[in-house]
PDB file of C-alpha atoms in Angstrom:
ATOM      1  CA  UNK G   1     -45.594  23.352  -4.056  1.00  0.00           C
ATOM      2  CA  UNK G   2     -46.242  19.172  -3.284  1.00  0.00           C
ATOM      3  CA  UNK G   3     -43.994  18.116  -5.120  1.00  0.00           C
ATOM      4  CA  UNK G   4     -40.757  19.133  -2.342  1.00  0.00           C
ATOM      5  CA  UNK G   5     -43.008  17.379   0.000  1.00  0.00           C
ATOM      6  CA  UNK G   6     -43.460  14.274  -2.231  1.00  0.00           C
ATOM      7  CA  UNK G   7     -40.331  14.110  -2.675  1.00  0.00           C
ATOM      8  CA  UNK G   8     -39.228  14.231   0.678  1.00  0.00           C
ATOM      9  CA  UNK G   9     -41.547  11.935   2.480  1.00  0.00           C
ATOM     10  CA  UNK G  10     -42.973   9.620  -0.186  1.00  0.00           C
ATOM     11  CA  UNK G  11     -39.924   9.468  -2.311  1.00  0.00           C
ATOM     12  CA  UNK G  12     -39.965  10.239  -6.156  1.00  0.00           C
ATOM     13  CA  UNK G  13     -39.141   8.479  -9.212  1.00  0.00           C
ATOM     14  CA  UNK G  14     -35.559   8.167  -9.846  1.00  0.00           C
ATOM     15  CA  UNK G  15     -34.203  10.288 -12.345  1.00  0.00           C
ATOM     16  CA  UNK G  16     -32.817   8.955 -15.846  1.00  0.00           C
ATOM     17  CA  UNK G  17     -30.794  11.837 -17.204  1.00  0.00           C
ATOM     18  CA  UNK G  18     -27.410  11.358 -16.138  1.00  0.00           C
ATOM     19  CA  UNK G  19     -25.315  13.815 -14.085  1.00  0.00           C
ATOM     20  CA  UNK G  20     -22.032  15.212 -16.158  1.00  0.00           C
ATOM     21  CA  UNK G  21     -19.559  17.086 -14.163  1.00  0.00           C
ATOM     22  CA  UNK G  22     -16.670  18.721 -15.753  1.00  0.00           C
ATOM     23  CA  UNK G  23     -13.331  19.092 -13.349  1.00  0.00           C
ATOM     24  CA  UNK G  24     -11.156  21.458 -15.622  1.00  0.00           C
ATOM     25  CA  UNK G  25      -7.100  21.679 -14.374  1.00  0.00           C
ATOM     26  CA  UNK G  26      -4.815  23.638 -15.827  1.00  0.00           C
ATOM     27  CA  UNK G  27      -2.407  20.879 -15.778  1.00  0.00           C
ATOM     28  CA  UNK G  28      -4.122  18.047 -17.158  1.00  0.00           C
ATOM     29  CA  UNK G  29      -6.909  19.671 -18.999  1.00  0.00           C
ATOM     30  CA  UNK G  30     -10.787  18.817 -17.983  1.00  0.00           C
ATOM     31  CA  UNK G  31     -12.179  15.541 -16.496  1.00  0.00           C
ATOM     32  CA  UNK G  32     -15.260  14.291 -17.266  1.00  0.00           C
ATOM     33  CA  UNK G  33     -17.163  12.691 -14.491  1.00  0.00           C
ATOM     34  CA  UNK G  34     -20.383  10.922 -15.668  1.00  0.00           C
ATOM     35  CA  UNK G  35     -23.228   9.361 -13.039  1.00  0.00           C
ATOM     36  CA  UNK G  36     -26.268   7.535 -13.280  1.00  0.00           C
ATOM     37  CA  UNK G  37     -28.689   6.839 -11.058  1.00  0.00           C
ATOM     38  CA  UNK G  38     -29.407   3.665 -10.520  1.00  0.00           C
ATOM     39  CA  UNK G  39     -27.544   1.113 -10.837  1.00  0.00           C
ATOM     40  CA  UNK G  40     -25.320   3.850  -9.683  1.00  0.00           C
ATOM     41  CA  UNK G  41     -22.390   3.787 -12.338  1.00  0.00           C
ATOM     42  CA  UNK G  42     -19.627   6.615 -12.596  1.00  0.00           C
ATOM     43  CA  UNK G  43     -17.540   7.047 -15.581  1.00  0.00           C
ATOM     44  CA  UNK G  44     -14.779   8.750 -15.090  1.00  0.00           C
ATOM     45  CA  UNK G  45     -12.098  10.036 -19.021  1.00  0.00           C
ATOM     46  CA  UNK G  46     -10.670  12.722 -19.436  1.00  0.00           C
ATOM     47  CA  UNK G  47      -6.648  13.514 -20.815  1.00  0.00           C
ATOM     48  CA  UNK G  48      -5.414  10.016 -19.691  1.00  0.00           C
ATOM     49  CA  UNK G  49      -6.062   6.865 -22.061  1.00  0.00           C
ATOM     50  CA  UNK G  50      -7.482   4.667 -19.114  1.00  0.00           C
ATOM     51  CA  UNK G  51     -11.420   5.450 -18.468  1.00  0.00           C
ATOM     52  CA  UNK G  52     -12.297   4.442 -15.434  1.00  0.00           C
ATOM     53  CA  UNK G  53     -15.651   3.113 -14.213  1.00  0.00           C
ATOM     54  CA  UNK G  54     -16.234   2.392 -10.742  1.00  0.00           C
ATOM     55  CA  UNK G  55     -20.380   0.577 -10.219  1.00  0.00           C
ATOM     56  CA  UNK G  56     -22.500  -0.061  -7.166  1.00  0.00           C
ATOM     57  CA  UNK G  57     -26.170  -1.915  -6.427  1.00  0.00           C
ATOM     58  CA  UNK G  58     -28.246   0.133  -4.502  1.00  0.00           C
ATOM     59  CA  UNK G  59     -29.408  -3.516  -3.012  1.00  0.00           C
ATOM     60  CA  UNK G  60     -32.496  -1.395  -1.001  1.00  0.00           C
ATOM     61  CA  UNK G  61     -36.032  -1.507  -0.974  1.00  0.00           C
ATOM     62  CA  UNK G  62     -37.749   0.564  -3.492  1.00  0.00           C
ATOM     63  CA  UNK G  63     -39.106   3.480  -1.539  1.00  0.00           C
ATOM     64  CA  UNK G  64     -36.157   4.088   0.591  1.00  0.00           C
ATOM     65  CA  UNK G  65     -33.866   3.711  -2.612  1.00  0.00           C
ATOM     66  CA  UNK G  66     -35.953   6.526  -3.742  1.00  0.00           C
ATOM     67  CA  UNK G  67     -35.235   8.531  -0.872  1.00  0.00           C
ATOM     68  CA  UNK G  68     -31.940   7.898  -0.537  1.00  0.00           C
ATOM     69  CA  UNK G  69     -30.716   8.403  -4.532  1.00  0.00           C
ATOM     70  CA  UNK G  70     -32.460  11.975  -3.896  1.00  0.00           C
ATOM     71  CA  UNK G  71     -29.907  13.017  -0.911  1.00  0.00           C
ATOM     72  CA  UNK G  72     -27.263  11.421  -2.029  1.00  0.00           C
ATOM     73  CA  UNK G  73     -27.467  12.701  -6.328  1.00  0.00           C
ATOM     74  CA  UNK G  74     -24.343  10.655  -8.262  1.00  0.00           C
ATOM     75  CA  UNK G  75     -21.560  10.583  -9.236  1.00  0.00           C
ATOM     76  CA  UNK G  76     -21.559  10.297  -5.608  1.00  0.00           C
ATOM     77  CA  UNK G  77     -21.402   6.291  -3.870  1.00  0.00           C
ATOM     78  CA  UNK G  78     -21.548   5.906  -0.170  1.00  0.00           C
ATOM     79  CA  UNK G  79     -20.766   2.613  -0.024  1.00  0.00           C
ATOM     80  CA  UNK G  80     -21.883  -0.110   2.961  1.00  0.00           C
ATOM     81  CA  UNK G  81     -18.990  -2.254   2.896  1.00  0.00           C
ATOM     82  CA  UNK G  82     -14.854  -2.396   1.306  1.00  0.00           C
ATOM     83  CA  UNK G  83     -16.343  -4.447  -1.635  1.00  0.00           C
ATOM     84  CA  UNK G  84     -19.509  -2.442  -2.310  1.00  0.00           C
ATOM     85  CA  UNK G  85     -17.920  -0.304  -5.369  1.00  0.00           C
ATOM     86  CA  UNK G  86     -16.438  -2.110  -8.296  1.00  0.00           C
ATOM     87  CA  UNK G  87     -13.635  -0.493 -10.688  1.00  0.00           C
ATOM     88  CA  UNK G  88     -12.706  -1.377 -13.910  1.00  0.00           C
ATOM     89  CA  UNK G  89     -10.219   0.596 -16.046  1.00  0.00           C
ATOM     90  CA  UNK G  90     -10.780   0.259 -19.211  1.00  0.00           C
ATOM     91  CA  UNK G  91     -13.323  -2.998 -19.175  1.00  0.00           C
ATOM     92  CA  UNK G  92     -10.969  -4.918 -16.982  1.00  0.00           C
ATOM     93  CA  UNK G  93     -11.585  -5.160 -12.653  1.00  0.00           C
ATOM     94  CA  UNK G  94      -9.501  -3.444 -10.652  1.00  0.00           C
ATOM     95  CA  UNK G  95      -8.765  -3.833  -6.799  1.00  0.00           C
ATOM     96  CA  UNK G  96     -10.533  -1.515  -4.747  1.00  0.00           C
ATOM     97  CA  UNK G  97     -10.838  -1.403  -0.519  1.00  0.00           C
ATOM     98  CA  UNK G  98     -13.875   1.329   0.013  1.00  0.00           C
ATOM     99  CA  UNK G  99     -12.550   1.284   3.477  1.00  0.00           C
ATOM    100  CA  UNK G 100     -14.583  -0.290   6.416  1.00  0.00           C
ATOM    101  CA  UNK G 101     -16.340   3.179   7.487  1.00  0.00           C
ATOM    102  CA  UNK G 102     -16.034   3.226  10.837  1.00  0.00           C
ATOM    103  CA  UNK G 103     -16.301   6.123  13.858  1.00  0.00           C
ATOM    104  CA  UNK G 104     -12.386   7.105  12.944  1.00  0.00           C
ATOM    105  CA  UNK G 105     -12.020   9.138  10.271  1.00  0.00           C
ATOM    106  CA  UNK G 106      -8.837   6.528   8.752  1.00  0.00           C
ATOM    107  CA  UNK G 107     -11.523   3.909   7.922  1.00  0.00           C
ATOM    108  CA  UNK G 108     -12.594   6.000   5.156  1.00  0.00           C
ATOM    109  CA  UNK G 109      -8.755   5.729   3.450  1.00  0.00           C
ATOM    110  CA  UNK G 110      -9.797   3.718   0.110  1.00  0.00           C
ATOM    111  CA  UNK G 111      -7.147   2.025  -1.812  1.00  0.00           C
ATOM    112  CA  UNK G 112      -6.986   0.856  -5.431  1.00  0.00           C
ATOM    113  CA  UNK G 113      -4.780  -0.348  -8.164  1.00  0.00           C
ATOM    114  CA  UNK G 114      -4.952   1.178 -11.397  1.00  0.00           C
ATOM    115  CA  UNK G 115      -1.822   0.464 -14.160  1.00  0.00           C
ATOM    116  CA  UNK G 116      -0.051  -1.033 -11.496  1.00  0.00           C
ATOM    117  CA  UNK G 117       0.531   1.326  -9.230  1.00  0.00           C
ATOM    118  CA  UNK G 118      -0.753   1.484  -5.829  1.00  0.00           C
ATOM    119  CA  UNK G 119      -2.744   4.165  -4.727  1.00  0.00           C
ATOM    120  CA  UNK G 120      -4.474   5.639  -1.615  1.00  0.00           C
ATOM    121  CA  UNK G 121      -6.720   8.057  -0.974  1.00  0.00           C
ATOM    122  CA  UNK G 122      -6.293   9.289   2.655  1.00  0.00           C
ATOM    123  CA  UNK G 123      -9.131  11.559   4.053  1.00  0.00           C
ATOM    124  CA  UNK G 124      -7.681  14.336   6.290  1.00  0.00           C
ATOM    125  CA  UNK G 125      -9.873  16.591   7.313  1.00  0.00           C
ATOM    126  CA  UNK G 126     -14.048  16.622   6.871  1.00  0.00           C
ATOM    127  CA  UNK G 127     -13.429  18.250   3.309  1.00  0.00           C
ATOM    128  CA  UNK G 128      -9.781  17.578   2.306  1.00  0.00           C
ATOM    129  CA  UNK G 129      -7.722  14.608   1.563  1.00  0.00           C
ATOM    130  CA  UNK G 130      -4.467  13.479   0.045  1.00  0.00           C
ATOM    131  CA  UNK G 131      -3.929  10.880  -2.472  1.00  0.00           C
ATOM    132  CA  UNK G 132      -0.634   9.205  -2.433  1.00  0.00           C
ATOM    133  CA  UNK G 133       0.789   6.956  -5.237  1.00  0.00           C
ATOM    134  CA  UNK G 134       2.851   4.005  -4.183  1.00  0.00           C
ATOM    135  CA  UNK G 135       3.412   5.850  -0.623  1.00  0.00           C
ATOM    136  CA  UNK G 136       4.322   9.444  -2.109  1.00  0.00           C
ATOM    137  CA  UNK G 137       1.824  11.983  -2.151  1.00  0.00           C
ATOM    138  CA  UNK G 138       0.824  13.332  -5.955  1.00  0.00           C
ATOM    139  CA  UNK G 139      -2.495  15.624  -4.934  1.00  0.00           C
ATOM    140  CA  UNK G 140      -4.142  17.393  -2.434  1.00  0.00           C
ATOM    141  CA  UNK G 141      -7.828  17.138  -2.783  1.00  0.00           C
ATOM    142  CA  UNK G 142     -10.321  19.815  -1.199  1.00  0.00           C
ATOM    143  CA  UNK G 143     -13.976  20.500  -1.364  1.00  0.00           C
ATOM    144  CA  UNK G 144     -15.726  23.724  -0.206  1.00  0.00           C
ATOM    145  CA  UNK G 145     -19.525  22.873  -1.476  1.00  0.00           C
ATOM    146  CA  UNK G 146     -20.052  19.136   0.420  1.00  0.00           C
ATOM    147  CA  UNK G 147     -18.753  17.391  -2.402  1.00  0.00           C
ATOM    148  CA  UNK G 148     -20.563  18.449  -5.367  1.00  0.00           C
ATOM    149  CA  UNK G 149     -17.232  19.964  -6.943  1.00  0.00           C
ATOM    150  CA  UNK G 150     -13.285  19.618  -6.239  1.00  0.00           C
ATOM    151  CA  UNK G 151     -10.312  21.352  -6.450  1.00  0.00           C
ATOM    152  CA  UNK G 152      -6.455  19.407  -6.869  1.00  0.00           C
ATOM    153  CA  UNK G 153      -3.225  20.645  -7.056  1.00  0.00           C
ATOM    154  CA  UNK G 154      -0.439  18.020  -7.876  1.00  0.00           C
ATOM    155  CA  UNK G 155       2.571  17.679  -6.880  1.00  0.00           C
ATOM    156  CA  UNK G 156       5.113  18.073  -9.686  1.00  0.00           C
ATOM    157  CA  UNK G 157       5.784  14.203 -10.229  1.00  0.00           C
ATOM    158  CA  UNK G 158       1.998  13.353 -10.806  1.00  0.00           C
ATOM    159  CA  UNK G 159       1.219  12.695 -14.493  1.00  0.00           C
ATOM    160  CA  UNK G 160      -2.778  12.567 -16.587  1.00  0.00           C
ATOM    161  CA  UNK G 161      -3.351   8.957 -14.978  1.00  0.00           C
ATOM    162  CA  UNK G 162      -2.799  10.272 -11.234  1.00  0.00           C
ATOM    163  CA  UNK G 163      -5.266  13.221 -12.328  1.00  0.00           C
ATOM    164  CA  UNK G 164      -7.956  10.735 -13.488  1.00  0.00           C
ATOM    165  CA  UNK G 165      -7.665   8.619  -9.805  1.00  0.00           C
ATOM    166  CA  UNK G 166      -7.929  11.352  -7.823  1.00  0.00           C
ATOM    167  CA  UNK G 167     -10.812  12.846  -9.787  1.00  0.00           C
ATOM    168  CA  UNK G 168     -12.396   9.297 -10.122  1.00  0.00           C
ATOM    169  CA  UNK G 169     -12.226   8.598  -6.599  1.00  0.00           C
ATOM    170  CA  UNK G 170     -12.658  12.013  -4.825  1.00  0.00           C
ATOM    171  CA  UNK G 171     -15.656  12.599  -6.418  1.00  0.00           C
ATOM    172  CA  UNK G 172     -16.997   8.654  -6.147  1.00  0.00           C
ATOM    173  CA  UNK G 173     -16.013   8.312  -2.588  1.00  0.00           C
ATOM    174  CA  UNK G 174     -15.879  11.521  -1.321  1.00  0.00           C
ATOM    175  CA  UNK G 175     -12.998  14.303  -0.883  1.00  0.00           C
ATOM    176  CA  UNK G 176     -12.454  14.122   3.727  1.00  0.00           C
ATOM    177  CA  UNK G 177     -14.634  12.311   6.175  1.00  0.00           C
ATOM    178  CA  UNK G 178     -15.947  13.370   9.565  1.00  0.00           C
ATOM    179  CA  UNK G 179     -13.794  12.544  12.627  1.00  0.00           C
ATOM    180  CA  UNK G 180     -14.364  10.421  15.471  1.00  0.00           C
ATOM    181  CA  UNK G 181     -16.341  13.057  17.272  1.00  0.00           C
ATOM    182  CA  UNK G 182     -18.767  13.783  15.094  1.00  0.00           C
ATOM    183  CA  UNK G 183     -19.417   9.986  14.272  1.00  0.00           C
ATOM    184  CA  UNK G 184     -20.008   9.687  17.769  1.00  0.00           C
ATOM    185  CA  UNK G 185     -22.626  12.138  18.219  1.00  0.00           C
ATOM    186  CA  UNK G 186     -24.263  10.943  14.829  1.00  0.00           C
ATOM    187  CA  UNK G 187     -24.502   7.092  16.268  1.00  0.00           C
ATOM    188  CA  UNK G 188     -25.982   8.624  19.156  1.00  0.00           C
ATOM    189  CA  UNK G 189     -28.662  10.441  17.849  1.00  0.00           C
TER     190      UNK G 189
END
């Protein structure tokens, strides 16, 4: 019975077991999105070759570290600043902009670049989003649970690798974003 209050006002040791969620497609076939804890670290294979790994520092004290791994459970990153997540596809770094996170609701648009293509994930609604390869759109991204699971549906011309970005980064960084509004009322109160 203490140990929901514990956890929410003291804080409680941060888990160890990692969190495995499987996205399966009929397309594609199933993703496997891996997170652990801290250092927060997301693994992201599946069909395509490239794995994709995309790291962050929780750089916080210990006791609000604690709270905040608790509401925020990986493979999940909300990162502080563009640079705060790193991605590497298969061992080597690749570009990523986290977007500057704002009160509009474009500051959360993340780009990366992953086999040399250029991609962007543009958030268009609080829980859907569009990711767009090279400036044409290959997936529709939705969420209907806050972001613990995601649905995609591709356009024809996307292929295993687009499947494995827009898994990789909808799930890191989050499938929509609130809009101006409701940032304003949350920086209020």
């Amino acid at each position: 019975m203490f140990g929901w209050l514990r956890r929410s006002v003291v804080g409680a040791d941060i888990p160890t077991e990692p969190v495995v969620i499987q996205v399966p497609d009929a397309r594609f076939g199933t993703v496997t999105v891996t997170g652990q804890w801290d250092p927060r670290v997301v693994t992201v294979s599946g069909p395509s070759r490239a794995t994709l790994r995309l790291s962050a520092v929780l750089a916080l004290p210990d006791a609000l570290k604690r709270r905040l791994v608790w509401l925020v459970p990986p493979p999940r990153i909300t990162p502080t600043t563009r640079d705060a997540v790193e991605l590497e596809v298969d061992g080597e770094p690749a570009p990523l902009d986290c977007g500057r996170r704002a009160m509009r609701r474009a500051t959360y648009n993340a780009r990366a670049t992953v086999a040399g293509r250029e991609y962007l994930l543009r958030h268009e609604r609080r829980w859907r989003a569009s990711l767009e390869r090279d400036g044409q759109p290959v997936a529709r991204l939705s969420t209907s649970d806050r972001g613990r699971t995601m649905s995609a549906v591709y356009q024809p011309t996307a292929d295993v690798t687009d499947a494995s970005v827009a898994v990789g980064l909808g799930m890191t960084l989050g499938v929509g974003a609130p809009g101006f509004l409701a940032n304003l009322v949350n920086a209020l109160f």
